[in-house]
Short mmCIF file of C-alpha atoms in Angstrom, two decimals:
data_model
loop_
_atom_site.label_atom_id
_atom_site.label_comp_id
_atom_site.label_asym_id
_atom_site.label_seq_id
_atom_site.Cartn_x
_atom_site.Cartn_y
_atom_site.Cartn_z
CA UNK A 1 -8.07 -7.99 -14.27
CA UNK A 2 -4.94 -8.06 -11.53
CA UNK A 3 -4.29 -6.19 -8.82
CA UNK A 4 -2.58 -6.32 -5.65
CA UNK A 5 -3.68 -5.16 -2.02
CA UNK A 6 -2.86 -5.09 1.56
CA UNK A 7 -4.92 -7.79 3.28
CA UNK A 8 -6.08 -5.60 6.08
CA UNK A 9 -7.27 -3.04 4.08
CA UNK A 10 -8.80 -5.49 2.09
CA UNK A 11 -10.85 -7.86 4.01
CA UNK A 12 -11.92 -4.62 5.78
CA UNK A 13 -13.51 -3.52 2.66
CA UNK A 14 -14.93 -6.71 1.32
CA UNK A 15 -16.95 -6.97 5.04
CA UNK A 16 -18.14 -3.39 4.24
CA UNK A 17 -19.96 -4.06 0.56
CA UNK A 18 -19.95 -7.68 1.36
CA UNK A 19 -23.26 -6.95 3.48
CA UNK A 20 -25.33 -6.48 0.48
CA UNK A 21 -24.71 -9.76 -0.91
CA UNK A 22 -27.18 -12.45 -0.97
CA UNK A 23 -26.45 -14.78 1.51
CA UNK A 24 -24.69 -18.32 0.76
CA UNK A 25 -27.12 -20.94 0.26
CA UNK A 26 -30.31 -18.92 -1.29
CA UNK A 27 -29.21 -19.64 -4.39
CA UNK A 28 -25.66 -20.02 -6.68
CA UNK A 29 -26.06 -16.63 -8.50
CA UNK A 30 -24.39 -13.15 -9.18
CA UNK A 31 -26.09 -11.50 -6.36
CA UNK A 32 -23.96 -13.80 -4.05
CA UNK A 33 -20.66 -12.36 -5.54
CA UNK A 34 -18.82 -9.07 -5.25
CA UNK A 35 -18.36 -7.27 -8.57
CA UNK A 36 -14.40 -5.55 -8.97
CA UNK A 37 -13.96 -3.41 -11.69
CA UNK A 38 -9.98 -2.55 -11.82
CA UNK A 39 -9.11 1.02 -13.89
CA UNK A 40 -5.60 1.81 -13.48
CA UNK A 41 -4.92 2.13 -9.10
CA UNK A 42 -8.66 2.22 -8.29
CA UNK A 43 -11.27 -0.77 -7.51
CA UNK A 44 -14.89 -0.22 -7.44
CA UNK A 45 -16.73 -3.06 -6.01
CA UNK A 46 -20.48 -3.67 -5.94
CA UNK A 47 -22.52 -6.33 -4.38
CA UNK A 48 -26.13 -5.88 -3.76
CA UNK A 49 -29.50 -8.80 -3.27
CA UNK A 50 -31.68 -6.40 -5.87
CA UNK A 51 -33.11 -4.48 -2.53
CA UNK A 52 -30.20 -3.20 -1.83
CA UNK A 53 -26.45 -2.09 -3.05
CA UNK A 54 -23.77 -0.93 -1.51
CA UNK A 55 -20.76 0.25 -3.83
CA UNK A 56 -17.05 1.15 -2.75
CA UNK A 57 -13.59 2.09 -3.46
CA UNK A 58 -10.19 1.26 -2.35
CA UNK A 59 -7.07 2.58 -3.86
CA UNK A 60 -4.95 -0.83 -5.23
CA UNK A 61 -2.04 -1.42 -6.99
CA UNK A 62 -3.37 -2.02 -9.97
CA UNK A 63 -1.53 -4.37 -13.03
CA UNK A 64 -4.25 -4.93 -15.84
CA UNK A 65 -7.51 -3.38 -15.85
CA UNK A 66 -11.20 -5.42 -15.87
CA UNK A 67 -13.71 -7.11 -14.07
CA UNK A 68 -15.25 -9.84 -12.21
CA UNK A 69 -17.90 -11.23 -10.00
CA UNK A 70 -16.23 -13.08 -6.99
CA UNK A 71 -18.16 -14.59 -4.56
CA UNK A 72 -18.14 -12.64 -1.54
CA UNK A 73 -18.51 -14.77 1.66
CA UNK A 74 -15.45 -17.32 -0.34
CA UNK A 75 -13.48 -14.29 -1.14
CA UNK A 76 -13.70 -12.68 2.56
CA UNK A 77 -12.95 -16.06 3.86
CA UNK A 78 -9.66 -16.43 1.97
CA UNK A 79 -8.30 -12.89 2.13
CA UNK A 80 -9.15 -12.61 5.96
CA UNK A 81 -6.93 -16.04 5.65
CA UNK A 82 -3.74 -14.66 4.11
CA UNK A 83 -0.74 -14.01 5.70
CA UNK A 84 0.07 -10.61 6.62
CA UNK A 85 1.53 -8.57 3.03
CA UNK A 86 0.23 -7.91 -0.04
CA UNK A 87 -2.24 -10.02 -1.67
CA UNK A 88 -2.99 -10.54 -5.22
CA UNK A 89 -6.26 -10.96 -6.79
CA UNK A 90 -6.64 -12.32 -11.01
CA UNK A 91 -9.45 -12.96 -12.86
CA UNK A 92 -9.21 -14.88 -16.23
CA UNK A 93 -11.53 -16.73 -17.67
CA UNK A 94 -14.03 -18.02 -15.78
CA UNK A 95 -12.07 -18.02 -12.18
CA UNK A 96 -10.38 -15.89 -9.47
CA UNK A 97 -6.73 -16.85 -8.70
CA UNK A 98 -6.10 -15.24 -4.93
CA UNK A 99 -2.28 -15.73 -4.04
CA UNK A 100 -0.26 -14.57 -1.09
CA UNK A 101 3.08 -15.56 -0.07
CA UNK A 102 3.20 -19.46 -0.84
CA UNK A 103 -0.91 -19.80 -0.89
CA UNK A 104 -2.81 -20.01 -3.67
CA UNK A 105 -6.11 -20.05 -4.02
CA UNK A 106 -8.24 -20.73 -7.35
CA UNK A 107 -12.05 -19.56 -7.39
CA UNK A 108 -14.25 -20.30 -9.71
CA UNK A 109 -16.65 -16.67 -10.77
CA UNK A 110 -20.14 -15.69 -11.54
CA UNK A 111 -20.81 -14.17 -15.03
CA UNK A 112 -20.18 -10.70 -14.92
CA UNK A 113 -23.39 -10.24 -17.50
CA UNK A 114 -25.96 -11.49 -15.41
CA UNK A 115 -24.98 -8.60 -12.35
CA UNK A 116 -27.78 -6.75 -11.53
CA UNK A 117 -27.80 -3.38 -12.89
CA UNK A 118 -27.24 -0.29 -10.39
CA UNK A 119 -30.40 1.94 -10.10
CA UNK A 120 -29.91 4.77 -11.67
CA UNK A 121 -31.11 7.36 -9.12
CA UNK A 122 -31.29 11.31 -10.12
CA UNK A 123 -32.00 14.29 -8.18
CA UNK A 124 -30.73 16.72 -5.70
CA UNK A 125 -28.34 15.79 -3.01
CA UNK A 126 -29.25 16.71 0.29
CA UNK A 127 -26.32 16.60 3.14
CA UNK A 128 -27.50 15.63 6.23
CA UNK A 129 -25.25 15.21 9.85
CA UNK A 130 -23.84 11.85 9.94
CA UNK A 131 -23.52 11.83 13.57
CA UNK A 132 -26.70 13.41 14.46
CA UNK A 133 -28.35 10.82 11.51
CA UNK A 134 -26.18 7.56 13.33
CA UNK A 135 -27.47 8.21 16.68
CA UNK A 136 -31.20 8.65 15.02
CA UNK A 137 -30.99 5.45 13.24
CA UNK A 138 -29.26 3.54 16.10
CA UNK A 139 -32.29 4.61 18.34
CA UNK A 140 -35.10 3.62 16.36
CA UNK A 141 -33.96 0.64 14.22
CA UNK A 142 -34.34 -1.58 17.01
CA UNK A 143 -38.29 -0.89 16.97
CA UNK A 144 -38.60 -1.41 13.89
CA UNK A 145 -40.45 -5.24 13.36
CA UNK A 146 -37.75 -8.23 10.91
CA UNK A 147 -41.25 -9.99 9.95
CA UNK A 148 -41.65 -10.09 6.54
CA UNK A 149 -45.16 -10.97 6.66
CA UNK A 150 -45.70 -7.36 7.03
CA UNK A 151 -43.42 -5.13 4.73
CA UNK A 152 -44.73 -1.94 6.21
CA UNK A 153 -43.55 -2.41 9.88
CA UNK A 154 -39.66 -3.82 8.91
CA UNK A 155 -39.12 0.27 7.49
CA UNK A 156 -38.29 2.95 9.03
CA UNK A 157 -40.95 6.36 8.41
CA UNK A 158 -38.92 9.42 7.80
CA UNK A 159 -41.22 12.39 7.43
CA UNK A 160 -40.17 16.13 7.56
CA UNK A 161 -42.10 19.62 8.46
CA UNK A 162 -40.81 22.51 7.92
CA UNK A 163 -37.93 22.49 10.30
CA UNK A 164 -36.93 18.92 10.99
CA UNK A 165 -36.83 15.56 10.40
CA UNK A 166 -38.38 12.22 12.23
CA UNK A 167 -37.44 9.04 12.19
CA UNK A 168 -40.33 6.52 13.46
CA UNK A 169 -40.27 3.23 14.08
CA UNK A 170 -43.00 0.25 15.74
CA UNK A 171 -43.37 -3.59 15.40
CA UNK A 172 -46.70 -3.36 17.14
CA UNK A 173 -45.46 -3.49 20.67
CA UNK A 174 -42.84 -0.79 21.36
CA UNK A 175 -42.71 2.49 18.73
CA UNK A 176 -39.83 4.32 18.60
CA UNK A 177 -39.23 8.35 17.60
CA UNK A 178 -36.89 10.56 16.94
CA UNK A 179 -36.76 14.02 15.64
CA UNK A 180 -33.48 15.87 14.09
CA UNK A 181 -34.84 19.54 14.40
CA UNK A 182 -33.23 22.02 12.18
CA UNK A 183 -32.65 19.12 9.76
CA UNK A 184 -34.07 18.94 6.09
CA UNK A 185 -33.56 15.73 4.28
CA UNK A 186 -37.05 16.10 2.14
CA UNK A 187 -39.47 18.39 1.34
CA UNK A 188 -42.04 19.41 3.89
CA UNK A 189 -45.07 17.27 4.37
CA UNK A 190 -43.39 14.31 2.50
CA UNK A 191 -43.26 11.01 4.05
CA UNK A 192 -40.80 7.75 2.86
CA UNK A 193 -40.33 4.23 4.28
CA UNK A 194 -37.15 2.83 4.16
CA UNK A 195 -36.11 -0.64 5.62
CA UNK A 196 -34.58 -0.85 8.38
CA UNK A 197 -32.03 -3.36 7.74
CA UNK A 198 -30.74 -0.83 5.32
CA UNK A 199 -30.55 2.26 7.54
CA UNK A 200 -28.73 -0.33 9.92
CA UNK A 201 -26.42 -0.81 7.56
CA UNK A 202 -25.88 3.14 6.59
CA UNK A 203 -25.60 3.46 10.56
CA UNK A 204 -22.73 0.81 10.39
CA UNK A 205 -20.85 2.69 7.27
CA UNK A 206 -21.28 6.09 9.40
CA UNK A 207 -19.33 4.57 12.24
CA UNK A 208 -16.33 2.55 10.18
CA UNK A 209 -15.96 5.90 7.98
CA UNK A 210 -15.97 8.06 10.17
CA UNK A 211 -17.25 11.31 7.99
CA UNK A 212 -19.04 14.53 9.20
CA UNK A 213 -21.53 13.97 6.35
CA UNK A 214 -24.28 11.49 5.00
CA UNK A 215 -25.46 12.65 1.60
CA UNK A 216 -28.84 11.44 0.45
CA UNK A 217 -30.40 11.15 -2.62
CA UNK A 218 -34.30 10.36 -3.28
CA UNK A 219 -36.79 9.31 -5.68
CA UNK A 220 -39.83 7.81 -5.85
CA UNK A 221 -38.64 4.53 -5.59
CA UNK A 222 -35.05 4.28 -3.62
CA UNK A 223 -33.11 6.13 -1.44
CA UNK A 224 -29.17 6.16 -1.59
CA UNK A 225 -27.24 7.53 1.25
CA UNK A 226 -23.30 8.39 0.67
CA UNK A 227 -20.85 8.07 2.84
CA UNK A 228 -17.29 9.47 1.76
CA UNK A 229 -16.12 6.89 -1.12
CA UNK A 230 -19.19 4.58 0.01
CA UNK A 231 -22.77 4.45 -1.24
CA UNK A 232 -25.76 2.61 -0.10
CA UNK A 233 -29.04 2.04 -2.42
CA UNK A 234 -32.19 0.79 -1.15
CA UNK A 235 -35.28 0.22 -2.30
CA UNK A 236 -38.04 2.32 -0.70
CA UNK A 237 -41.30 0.30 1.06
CA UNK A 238 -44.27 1.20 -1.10
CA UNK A 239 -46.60 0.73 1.79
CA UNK A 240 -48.44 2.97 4.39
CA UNK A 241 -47.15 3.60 7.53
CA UNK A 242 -49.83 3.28 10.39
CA UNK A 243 -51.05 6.18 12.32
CA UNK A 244 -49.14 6.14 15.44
CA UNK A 245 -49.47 9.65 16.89
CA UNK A 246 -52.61 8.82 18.68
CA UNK A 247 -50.36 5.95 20.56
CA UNK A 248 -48.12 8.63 22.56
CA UNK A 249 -49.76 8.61 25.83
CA UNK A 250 -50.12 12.46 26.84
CA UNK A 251 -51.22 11.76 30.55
CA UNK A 252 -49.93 10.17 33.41
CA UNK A 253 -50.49 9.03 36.64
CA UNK A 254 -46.53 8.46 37.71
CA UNK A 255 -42.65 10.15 36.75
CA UNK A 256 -39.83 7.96 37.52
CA UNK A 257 -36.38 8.85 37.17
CA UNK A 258 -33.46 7.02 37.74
CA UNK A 259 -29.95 6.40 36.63
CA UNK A 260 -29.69 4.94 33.63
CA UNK A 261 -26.58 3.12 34.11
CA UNK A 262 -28.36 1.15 37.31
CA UNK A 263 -31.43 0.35 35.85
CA UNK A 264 -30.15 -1.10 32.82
CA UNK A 265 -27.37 -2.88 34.65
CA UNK A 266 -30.60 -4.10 37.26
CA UNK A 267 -32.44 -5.36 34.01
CA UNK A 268 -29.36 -6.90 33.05
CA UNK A 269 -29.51 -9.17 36.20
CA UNK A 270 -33.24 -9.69 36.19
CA UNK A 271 -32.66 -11.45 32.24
CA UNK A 272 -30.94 -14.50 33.98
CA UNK A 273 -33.88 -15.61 35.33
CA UNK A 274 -36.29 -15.29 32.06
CA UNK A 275 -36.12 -18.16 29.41
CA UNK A 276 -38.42 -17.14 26.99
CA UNK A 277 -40.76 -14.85 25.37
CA UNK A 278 -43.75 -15.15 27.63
CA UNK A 279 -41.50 -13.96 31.26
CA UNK A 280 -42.18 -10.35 32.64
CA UNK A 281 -40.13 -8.10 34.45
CA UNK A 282 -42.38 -6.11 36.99
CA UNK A 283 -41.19 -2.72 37.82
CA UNK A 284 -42.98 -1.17 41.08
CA UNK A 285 -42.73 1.51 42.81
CA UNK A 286 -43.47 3.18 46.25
CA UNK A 287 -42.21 5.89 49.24
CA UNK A 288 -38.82 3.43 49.08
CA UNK A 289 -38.17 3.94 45.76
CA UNK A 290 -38.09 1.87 42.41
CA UNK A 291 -38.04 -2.34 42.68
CA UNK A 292 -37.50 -4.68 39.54
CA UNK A 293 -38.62 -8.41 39.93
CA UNK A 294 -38.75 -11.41 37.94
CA UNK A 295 -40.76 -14.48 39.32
CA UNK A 296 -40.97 -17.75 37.69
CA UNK A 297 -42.42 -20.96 38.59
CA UNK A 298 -39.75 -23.06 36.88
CA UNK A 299 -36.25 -21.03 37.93
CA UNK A 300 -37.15 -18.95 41.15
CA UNK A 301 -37.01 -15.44 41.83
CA UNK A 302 -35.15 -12.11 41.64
CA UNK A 303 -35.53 -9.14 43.10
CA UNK A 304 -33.49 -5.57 43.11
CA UNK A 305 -34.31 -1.99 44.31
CA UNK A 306 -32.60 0.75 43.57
CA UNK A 307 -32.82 4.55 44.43
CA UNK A 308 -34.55 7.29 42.28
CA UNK A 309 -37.21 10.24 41.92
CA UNK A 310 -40.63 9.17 42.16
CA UNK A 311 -43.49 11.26 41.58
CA UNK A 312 -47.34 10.78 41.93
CA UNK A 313 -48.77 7.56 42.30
CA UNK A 314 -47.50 4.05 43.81
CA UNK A 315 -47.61 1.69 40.61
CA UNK A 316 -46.69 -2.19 39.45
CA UNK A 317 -46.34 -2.31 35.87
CA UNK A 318 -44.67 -5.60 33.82
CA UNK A 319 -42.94 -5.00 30.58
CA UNK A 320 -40.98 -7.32 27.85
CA UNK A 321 -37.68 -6.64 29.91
CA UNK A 322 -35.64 -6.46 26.35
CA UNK A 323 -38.01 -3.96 24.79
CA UNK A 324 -37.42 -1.95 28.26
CA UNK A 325 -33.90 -2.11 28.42
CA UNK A 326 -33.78 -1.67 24.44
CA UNK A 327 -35.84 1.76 25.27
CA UNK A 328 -33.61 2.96 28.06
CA UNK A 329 -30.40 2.07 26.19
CA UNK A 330 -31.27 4.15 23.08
CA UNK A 331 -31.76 7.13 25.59
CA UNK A 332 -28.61 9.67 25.09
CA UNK A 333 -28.45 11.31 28.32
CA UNK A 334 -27.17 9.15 31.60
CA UNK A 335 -30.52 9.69 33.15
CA UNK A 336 -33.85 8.40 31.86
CA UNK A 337 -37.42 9.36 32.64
CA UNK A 338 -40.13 6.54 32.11
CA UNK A 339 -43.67 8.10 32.81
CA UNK A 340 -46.59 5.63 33.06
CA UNK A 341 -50.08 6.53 33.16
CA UNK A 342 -52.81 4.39 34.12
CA UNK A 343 -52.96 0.56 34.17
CA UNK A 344 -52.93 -1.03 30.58
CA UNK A 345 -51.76 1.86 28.84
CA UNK A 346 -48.65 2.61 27.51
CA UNK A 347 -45.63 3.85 28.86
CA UNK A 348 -43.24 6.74 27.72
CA UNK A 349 -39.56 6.51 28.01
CA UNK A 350 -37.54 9.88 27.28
CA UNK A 351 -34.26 11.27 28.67
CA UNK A 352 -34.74 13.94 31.34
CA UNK A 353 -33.91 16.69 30.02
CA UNK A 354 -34.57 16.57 25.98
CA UNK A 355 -37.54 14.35 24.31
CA UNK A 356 -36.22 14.46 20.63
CA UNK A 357 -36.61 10.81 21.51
CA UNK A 358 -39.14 9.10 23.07
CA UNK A 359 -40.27 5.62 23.29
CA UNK A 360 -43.53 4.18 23.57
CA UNK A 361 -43.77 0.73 25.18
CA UNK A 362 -46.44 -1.38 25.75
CA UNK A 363 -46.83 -3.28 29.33
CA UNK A 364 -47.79 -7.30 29.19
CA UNK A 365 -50.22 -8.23 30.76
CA UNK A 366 -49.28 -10.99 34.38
CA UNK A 367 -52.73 -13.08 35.23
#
């Protein structure tokens, strides 16, 4: 195998697949590597940590055709290294010579027969809006849980009726939806789990490819979502997801709604004071309008109001202040509506205007 490539163009495409790879230090194996398969000006490279895959292309100028398994966070390292120009890749044998300008680089490779296989995945293609799907994912990934101890809350729930689709998301203390209406990615009444560190990553390839469309692919045990000359396979969570409609609060005693520019930037302040897990920030409100404090015995105090529209009752209530600004970031519109009912319950944050998504968000509880 030989080819040659622009560096640019290729260290951006090694950081795209290179995601999938098993991470350095887990163990010296082929899931750690990037698989290039040369056929005349094309390359096809694969890298994937069994759960999931992500395969791409990039036009090359290709010399000899074949393969290889290159370790990926080495092979990033050194292209990304190069000088600006052209920069050839061989594989013979059993290593990698990388050469550019007056560098030279030789890497020693994985054995190209011990790569995982790709799942084979058959079935209809559904096309799906990839901006309408990004902005979905980007809003509820962040809810979902990254402890493994429990499979079921690090995926995503997609679940479809008859005329959209809805993206849910909780790690026990904030739950996140979204609904794409007039959006069919399954059948009605069917319900998958996919993880969300792979949706993050098909959020990620929607952005750097910039494409109208996200094409999707199911069976009963992986998803793959495609993304112009990219592809992502994941495994799906064979787990069920908790009930979580009976969480939405439907009453409420209060309606606040403010800028969402100036409360974020407020809760942005507030986080200088808090140094770990266990510190609040108390949002209050009364005929003045809306306060945020934080009060600790160790660092001191801080305290900012700010103007909005307040309706019904005067309330305190103390939330996790990056699961509220996490909440009020992933609304879309520039002002946000967080309605709270009574004390201990839940509160629901929405944009004004549209609640395609809303976010549920547990208060702590200050002794």
């Amino acid at each position: 195998m030989r080819f040659l490539a622009e560096r640019d163009y290729l260290v951006k495409t090694l950081a795209l697949v290179g995601r999938a790879a098993q991470a350095r230090g887990v163990g010296s194996s082929t899931r750690s590597g990037i698989k290039f398969v040369v056929d005349g000006n094309l390359a096809t490279l694969t890298a994937t940590d069994i759960d999931t895959t992500i395969i791409t292309t990039m036009e090359v100028d290709g010399k000899e055709n074949g393969s290889g398994v290159i370790p990926s966070r080495l092979m990033t390292d050194i292209a990304r290294s190069m000088p600006e120009g052209s920069v050839s890749v061989v594989v013979e044998d059993d290593k990698a010579i990388i050469e550019a300008g007056r560098t030279h680089f030789e890497v020693q490779i994985y054995p190209l027969e011990t790569f995982p296989p790709t799942p084979d995945i058959t079935g209809d293609e559904v096309e799906l809006p990839a901006k309408s799907l990004s902005e979905a994912i980007s809003q509820v990934v962040r809810s979902a849980s990254d402890d493994e101890v429990r499979p079921v809350l690090t995926g995503v729930l997609l679940s479809a009726n008859e005329t959209s689709l809805r993206l849910v998301a909780t790690d026990s203390y904030r739950l996140a939806i979204r609904d794409l209406t007039d959006t069919k990615a399954i059948s009605s009444g069917t319900q998958v789990l996919v993880p969300a560190k792979a949706l993050h990553e098909v959020d990620r390839m929607a952005e750097s490819q910039g494409e109208d469309s996200i094409f999707l692919y199911m069976d009963g045990l992986h998803a793959r979502f495609r993304i112009g000359n990219t592809s992502l396979t994941t495994q799906l969570i064979n787990d069920s997801f908790p009930s979580y409609e009976q969480l939405i609060p439907k009453e409420f005693i209060q309606t606040i709604k403010v800028e969402k520019s100036v409360i974020l930037e407020a809760i942005k302040r507030m986080r200088l004071l808090v140094r770990d897990a266990t510190t609040s920030v108390r949002l209050t409100t009364d005929d003045g309008g809306l306060e945020l404090a934080v009060i600790t015995s160790e660092v001191g105090k801080a305290v900012e109001r700010m103007d909005g529209d307040i309706e019904g009752e005067a309330t305190s209530t103390s939330f996790n202040p990056q699961y509220l600004a996490d909440g009020i970031e992933a609304v879309i519109e520039s002002e946000v509506m967080i309605r709270v009912p009574e004390k201990g319950k839940p509160a629901l944050i929405s944009g004004v205007s549209d609640d395609n998504y809303r976010y549920v968000l547990m208060p702590v509880r200050v002794s």
